[in-house]
PDB file of C-alpha atoms in Angstrom:
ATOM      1  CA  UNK A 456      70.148-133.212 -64.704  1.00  0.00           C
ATOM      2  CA  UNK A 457      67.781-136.037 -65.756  1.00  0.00           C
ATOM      3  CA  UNK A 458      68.197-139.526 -66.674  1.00  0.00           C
ATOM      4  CA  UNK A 459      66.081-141.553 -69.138  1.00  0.00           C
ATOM      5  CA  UNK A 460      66.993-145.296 -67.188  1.00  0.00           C
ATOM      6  CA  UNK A 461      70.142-147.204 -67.410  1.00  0.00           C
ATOM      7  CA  UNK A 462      71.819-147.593 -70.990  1.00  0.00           C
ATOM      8  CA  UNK A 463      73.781-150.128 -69.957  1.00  0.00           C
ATOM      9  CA  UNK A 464      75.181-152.074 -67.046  1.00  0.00           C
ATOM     10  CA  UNK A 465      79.155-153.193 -67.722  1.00  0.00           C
ATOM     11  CA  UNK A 466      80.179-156.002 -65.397  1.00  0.00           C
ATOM     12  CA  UNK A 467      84.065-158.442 -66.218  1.00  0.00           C
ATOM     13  CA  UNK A 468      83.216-162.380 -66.615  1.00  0.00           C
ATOM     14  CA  UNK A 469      85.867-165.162 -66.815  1.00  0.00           C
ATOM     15  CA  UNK A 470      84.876-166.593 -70.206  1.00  0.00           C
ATOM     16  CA  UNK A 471      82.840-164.818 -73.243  1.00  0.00           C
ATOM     17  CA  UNK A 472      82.089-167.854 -74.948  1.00  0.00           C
ATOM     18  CA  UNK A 473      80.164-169.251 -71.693  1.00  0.00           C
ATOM     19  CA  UNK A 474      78.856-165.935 -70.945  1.00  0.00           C
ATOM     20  CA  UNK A 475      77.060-165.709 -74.838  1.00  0.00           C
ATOM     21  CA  UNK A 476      75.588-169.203 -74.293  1.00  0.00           C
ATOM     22  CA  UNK A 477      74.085-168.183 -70.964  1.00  0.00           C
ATOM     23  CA  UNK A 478      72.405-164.574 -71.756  1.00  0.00           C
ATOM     24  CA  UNK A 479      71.894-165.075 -75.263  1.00  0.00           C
ATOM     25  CA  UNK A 480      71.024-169.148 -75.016  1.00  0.00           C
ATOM     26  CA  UNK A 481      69.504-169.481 -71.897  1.00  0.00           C
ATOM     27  CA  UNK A 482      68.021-165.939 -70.867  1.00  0.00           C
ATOM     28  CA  UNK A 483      66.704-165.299 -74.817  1.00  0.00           C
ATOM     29  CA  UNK A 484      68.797-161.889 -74.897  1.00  0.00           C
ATOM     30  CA  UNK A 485      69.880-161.423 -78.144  1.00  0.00           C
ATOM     31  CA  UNK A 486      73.636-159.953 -78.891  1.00  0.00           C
ATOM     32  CA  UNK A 487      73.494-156.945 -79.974  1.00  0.00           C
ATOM     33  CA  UNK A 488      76.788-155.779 -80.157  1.00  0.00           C
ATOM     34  CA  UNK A 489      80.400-156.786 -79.893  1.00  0.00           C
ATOM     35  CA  UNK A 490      83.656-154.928 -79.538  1.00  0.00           C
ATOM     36  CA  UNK A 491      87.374-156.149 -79.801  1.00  0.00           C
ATOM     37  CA  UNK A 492      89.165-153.884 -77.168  1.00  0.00           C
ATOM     38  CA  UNK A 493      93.391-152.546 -78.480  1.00  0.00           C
ATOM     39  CA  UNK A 494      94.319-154.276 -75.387  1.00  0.00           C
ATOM     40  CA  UNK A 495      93.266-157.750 -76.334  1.00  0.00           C
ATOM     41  CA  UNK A 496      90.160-157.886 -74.247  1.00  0.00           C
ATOM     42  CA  UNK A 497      86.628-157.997 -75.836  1.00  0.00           C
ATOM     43  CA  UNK A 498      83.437-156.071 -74.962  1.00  0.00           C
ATOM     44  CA  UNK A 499      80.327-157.247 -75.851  1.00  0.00           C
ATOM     45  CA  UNK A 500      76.025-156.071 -75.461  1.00  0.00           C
ATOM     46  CA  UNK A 501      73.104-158.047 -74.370  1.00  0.00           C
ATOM     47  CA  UNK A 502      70.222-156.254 -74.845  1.00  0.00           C
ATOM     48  CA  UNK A 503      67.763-157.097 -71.520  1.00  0.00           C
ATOM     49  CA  UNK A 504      64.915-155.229 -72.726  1.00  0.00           C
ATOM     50  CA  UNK A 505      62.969-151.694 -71.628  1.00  0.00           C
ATOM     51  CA  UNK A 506      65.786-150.251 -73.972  1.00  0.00           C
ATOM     52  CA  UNK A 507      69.002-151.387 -71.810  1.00  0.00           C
ATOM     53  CA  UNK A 508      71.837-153.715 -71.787  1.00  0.00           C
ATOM     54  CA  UNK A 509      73.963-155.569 -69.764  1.00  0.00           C
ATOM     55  CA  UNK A 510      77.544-155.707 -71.285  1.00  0.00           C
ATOM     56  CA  UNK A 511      80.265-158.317 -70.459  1.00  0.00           C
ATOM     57  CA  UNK A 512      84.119-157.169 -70.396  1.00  0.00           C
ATOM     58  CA  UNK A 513      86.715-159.950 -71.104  1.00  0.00           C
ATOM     59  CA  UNK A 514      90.367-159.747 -70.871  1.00  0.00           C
ATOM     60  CA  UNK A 515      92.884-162.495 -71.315  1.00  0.00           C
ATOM     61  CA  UNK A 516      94.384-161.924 -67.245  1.00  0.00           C
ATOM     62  CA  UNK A 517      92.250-160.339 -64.542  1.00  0.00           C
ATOM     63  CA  UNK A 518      91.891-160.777 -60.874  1.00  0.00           C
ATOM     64  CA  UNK A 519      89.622-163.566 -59.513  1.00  0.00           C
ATOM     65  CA  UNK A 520      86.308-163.266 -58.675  1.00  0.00           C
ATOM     66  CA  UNK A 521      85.801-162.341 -54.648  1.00  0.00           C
ATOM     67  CA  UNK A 522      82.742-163.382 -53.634  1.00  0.00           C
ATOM     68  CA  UNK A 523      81.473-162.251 -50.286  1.00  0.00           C
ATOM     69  CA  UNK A 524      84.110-158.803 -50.668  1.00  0.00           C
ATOM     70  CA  UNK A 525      83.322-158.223 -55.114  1.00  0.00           C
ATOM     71  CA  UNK A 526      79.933-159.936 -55.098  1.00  0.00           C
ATOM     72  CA  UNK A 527      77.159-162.492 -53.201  1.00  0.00           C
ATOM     73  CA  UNK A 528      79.076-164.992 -51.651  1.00  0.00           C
ATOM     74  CA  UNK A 529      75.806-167.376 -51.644  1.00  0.00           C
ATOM     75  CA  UNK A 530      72.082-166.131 -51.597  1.00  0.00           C
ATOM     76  CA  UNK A 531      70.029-165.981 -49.048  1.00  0.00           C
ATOM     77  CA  UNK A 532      72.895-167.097 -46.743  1.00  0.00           C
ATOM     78  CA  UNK A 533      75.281-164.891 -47.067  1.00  0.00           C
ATOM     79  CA  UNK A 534      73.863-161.661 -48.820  1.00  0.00           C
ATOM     80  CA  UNK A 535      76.382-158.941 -48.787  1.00  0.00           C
ATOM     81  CA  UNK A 536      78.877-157.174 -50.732  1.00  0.00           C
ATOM     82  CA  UNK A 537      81.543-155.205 -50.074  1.00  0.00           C
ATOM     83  CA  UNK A 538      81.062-151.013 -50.677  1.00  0.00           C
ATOM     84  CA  UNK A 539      81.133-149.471 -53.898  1.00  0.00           C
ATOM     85  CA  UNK A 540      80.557-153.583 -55.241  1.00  0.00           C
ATOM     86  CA  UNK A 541      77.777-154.734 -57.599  1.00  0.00           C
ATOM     87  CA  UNK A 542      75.045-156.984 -55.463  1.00  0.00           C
ATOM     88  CA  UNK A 543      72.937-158.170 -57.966  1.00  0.00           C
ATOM     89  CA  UNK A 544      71.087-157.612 -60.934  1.00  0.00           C
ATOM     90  CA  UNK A 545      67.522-157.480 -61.563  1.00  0.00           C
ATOM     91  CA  UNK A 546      65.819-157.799 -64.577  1.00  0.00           C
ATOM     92  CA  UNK A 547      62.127-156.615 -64.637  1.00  0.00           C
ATOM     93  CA  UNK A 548      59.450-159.416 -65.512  1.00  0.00           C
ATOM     94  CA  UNK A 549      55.463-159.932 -65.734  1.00  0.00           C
ATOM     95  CA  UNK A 550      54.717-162.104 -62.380  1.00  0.00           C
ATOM     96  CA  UNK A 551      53.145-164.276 -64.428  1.00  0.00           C
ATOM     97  CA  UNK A 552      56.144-165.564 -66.057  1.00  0.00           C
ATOM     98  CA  UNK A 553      58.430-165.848 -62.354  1.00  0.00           C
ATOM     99  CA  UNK A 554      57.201-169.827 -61.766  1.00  0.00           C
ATOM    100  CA  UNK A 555      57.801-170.646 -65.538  1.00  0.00           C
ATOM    101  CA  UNK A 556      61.497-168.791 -65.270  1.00  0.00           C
ATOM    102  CA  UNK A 557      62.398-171.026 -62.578  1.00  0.00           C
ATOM    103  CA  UNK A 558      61.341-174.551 -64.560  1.00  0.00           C
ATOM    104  CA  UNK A 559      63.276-172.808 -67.501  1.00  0.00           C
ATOM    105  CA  UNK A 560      66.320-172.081 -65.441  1.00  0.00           C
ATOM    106  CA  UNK A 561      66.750-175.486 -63.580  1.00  0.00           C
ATOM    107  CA  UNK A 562      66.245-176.963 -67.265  1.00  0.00           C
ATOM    108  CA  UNK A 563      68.889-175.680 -68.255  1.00  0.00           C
ATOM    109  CA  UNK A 564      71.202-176.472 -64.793  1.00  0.00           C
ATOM    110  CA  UNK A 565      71.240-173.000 -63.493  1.00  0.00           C
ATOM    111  CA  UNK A 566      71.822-172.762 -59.875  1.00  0.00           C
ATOM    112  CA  UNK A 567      68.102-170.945 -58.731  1.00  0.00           C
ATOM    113  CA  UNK A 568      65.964-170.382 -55.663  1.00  0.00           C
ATOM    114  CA  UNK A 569      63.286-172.403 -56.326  1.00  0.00           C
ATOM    115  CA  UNK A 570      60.690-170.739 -55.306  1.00  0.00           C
ATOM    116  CA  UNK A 571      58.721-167.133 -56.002  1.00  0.00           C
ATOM    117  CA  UNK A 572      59.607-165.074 -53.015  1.00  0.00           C
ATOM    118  CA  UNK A 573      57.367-162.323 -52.084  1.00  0.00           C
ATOM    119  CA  UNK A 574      58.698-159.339 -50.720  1.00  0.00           C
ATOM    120  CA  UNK A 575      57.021-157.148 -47.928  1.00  0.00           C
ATOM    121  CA  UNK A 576      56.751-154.711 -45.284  1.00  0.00           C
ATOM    122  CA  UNK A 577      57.218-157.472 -42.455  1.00  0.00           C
ATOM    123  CA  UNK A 578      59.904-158.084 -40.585  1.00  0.00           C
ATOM    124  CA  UNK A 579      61.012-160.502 -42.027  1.00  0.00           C
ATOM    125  CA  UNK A 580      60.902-158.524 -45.084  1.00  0.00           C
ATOM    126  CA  UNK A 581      59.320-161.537 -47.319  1.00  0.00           C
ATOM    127  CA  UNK A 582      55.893-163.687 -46.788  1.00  0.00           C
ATOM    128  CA  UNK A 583      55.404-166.972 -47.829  1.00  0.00           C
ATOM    129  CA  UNK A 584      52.093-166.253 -49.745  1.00  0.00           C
ATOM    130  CA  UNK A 585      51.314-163.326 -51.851  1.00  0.00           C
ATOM    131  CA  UNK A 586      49.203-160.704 -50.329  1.00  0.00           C
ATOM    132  CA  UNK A 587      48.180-157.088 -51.006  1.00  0.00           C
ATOM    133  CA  UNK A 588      51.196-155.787 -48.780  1.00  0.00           C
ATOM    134  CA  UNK A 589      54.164-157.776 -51.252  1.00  0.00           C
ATOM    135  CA  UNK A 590      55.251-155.183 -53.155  1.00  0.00           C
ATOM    136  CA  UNK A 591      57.792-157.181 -55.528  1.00  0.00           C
ATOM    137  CA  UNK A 592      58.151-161.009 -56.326  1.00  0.00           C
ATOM    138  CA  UNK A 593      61.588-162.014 -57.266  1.00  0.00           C
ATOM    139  CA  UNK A 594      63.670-165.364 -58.365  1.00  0.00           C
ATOM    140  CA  UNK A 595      67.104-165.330 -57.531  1.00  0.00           C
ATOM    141  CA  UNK A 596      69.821-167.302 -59.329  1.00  0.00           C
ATOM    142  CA  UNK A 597      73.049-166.807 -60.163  1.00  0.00           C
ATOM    143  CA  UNK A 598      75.015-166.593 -63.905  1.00  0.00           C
ATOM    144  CA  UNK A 599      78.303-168.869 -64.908  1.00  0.00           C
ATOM    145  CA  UNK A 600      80.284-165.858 -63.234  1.00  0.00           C
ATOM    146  CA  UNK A 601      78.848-166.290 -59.770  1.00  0.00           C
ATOM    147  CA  UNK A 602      76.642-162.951 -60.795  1.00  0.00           C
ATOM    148  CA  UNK A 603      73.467-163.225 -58.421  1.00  0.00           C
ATOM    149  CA  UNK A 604      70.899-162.536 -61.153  1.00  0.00           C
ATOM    150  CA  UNK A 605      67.164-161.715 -60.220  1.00  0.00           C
ATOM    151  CA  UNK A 606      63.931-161.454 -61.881  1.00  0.00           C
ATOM    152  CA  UNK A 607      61.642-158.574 -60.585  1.00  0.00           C
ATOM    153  CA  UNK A 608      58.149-157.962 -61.110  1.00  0.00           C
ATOM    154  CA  UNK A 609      56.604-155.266 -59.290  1.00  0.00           C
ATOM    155  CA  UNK A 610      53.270-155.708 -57.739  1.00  0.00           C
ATOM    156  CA  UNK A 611      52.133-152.275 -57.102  1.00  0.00           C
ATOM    157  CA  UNK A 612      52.868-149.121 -57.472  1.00  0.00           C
ATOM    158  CA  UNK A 613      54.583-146.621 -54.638  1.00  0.00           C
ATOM    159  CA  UNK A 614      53.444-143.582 -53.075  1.00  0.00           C
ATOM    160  CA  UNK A 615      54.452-140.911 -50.257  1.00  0.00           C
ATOM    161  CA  UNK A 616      53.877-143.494 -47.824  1.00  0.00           C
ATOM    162  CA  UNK A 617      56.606-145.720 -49.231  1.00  0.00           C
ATOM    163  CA  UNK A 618      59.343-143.571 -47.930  1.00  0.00           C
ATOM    164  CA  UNK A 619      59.143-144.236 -44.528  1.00  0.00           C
ATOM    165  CA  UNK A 620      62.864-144.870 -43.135  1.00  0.00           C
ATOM    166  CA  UNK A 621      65.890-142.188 -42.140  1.00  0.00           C
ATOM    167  CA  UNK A 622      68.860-143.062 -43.701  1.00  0.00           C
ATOM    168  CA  UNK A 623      71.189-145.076 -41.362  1.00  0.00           C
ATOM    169  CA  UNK A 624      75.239-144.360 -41.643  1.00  0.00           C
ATOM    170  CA  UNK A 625      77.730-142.536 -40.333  1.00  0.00           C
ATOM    171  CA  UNK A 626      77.022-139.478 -42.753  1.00  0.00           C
ATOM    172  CA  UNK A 627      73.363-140.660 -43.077  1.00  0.00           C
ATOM    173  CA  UNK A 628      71.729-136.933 -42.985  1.00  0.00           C
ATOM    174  CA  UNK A 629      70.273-135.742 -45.990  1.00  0.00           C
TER     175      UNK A 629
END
């Protein structure tokens, strides 16, 4: 079995109307495709580029969101998610564009790191300048839905020796 990438990423937000302004209006993905569901809800397709989509379920009554158990409670503070929940989403970008993404965001009153981090090999697993060992550069902010969003642009590419770590877990063995 072989996949070609993701078609399309399906997450629930709280109101379509705000969700359209923010992907289409603020992140410049166009709509590409909306569905009214039998059940009263709506479905509807961003398209994020590369080919895929992130799609947006609405229904008239659904649970609230859970942040820290459903989703990021707060980034970088608290980080985790509950298992089998959706952490974040990344959207791939040239590095050249992070820094202007981050002006763009805050112009429009997004919620956003501000700042480029740098992801490494350290420790502490970021650096606070880039250097041949940062392998991704990200900006992290989050949508109307409390979605922790990220832009991603690799820096490198990976090899053999980029697989260094055993699983960890109870059934970690593979």
């Amino acid at each position: 079995m072989r996949t070609k990438g993701i078609n399309h990423l399906a997450l629930v937000c709280r109101d379509m109307g705000e969700t359209v302004r923010f992907y289409r209006d603020v992140l410049g993905m166009p709509l590409t495709k909306t569905i009214a569901l039998p059940d009263g809800g709506q479905h509807f397709f961003f398209d994020c580029g590369g080919g895929a989509s992130v799609a947006f379920f609405w229904w008239p009554e659904v649970p609230a969101a859970a942040p820290g158990v459903a989703s990021v409670a707060k980034f970088p503070q608290a980080p985790k998610s509950a298992v089998g929940s959706m952490n974040h989403v990344a959207f791939d970008m040239e590095a050249d564009d992070l820094q202007a993404s981050i002006k763009r965001l805050q112009a429009a009153g997004v919620e956003v790191l501000p700042m480029v981090v740098n992801h490494d090999d350290s420790a502490a697993g970021v650096a606070a300048e880039l250097h041949p060992g940062v392998f991704v550069r990200s900006v992290y902010f989050t949508d109307p839905n409390g979605i922790m969003l990220e832009f991603a642009a690799w820096t490198k590419g990976f090899g053999p020796q980029d697989v260094a770590h055993e699983p960890a877990g109870a059934a970690a063995e593979i």
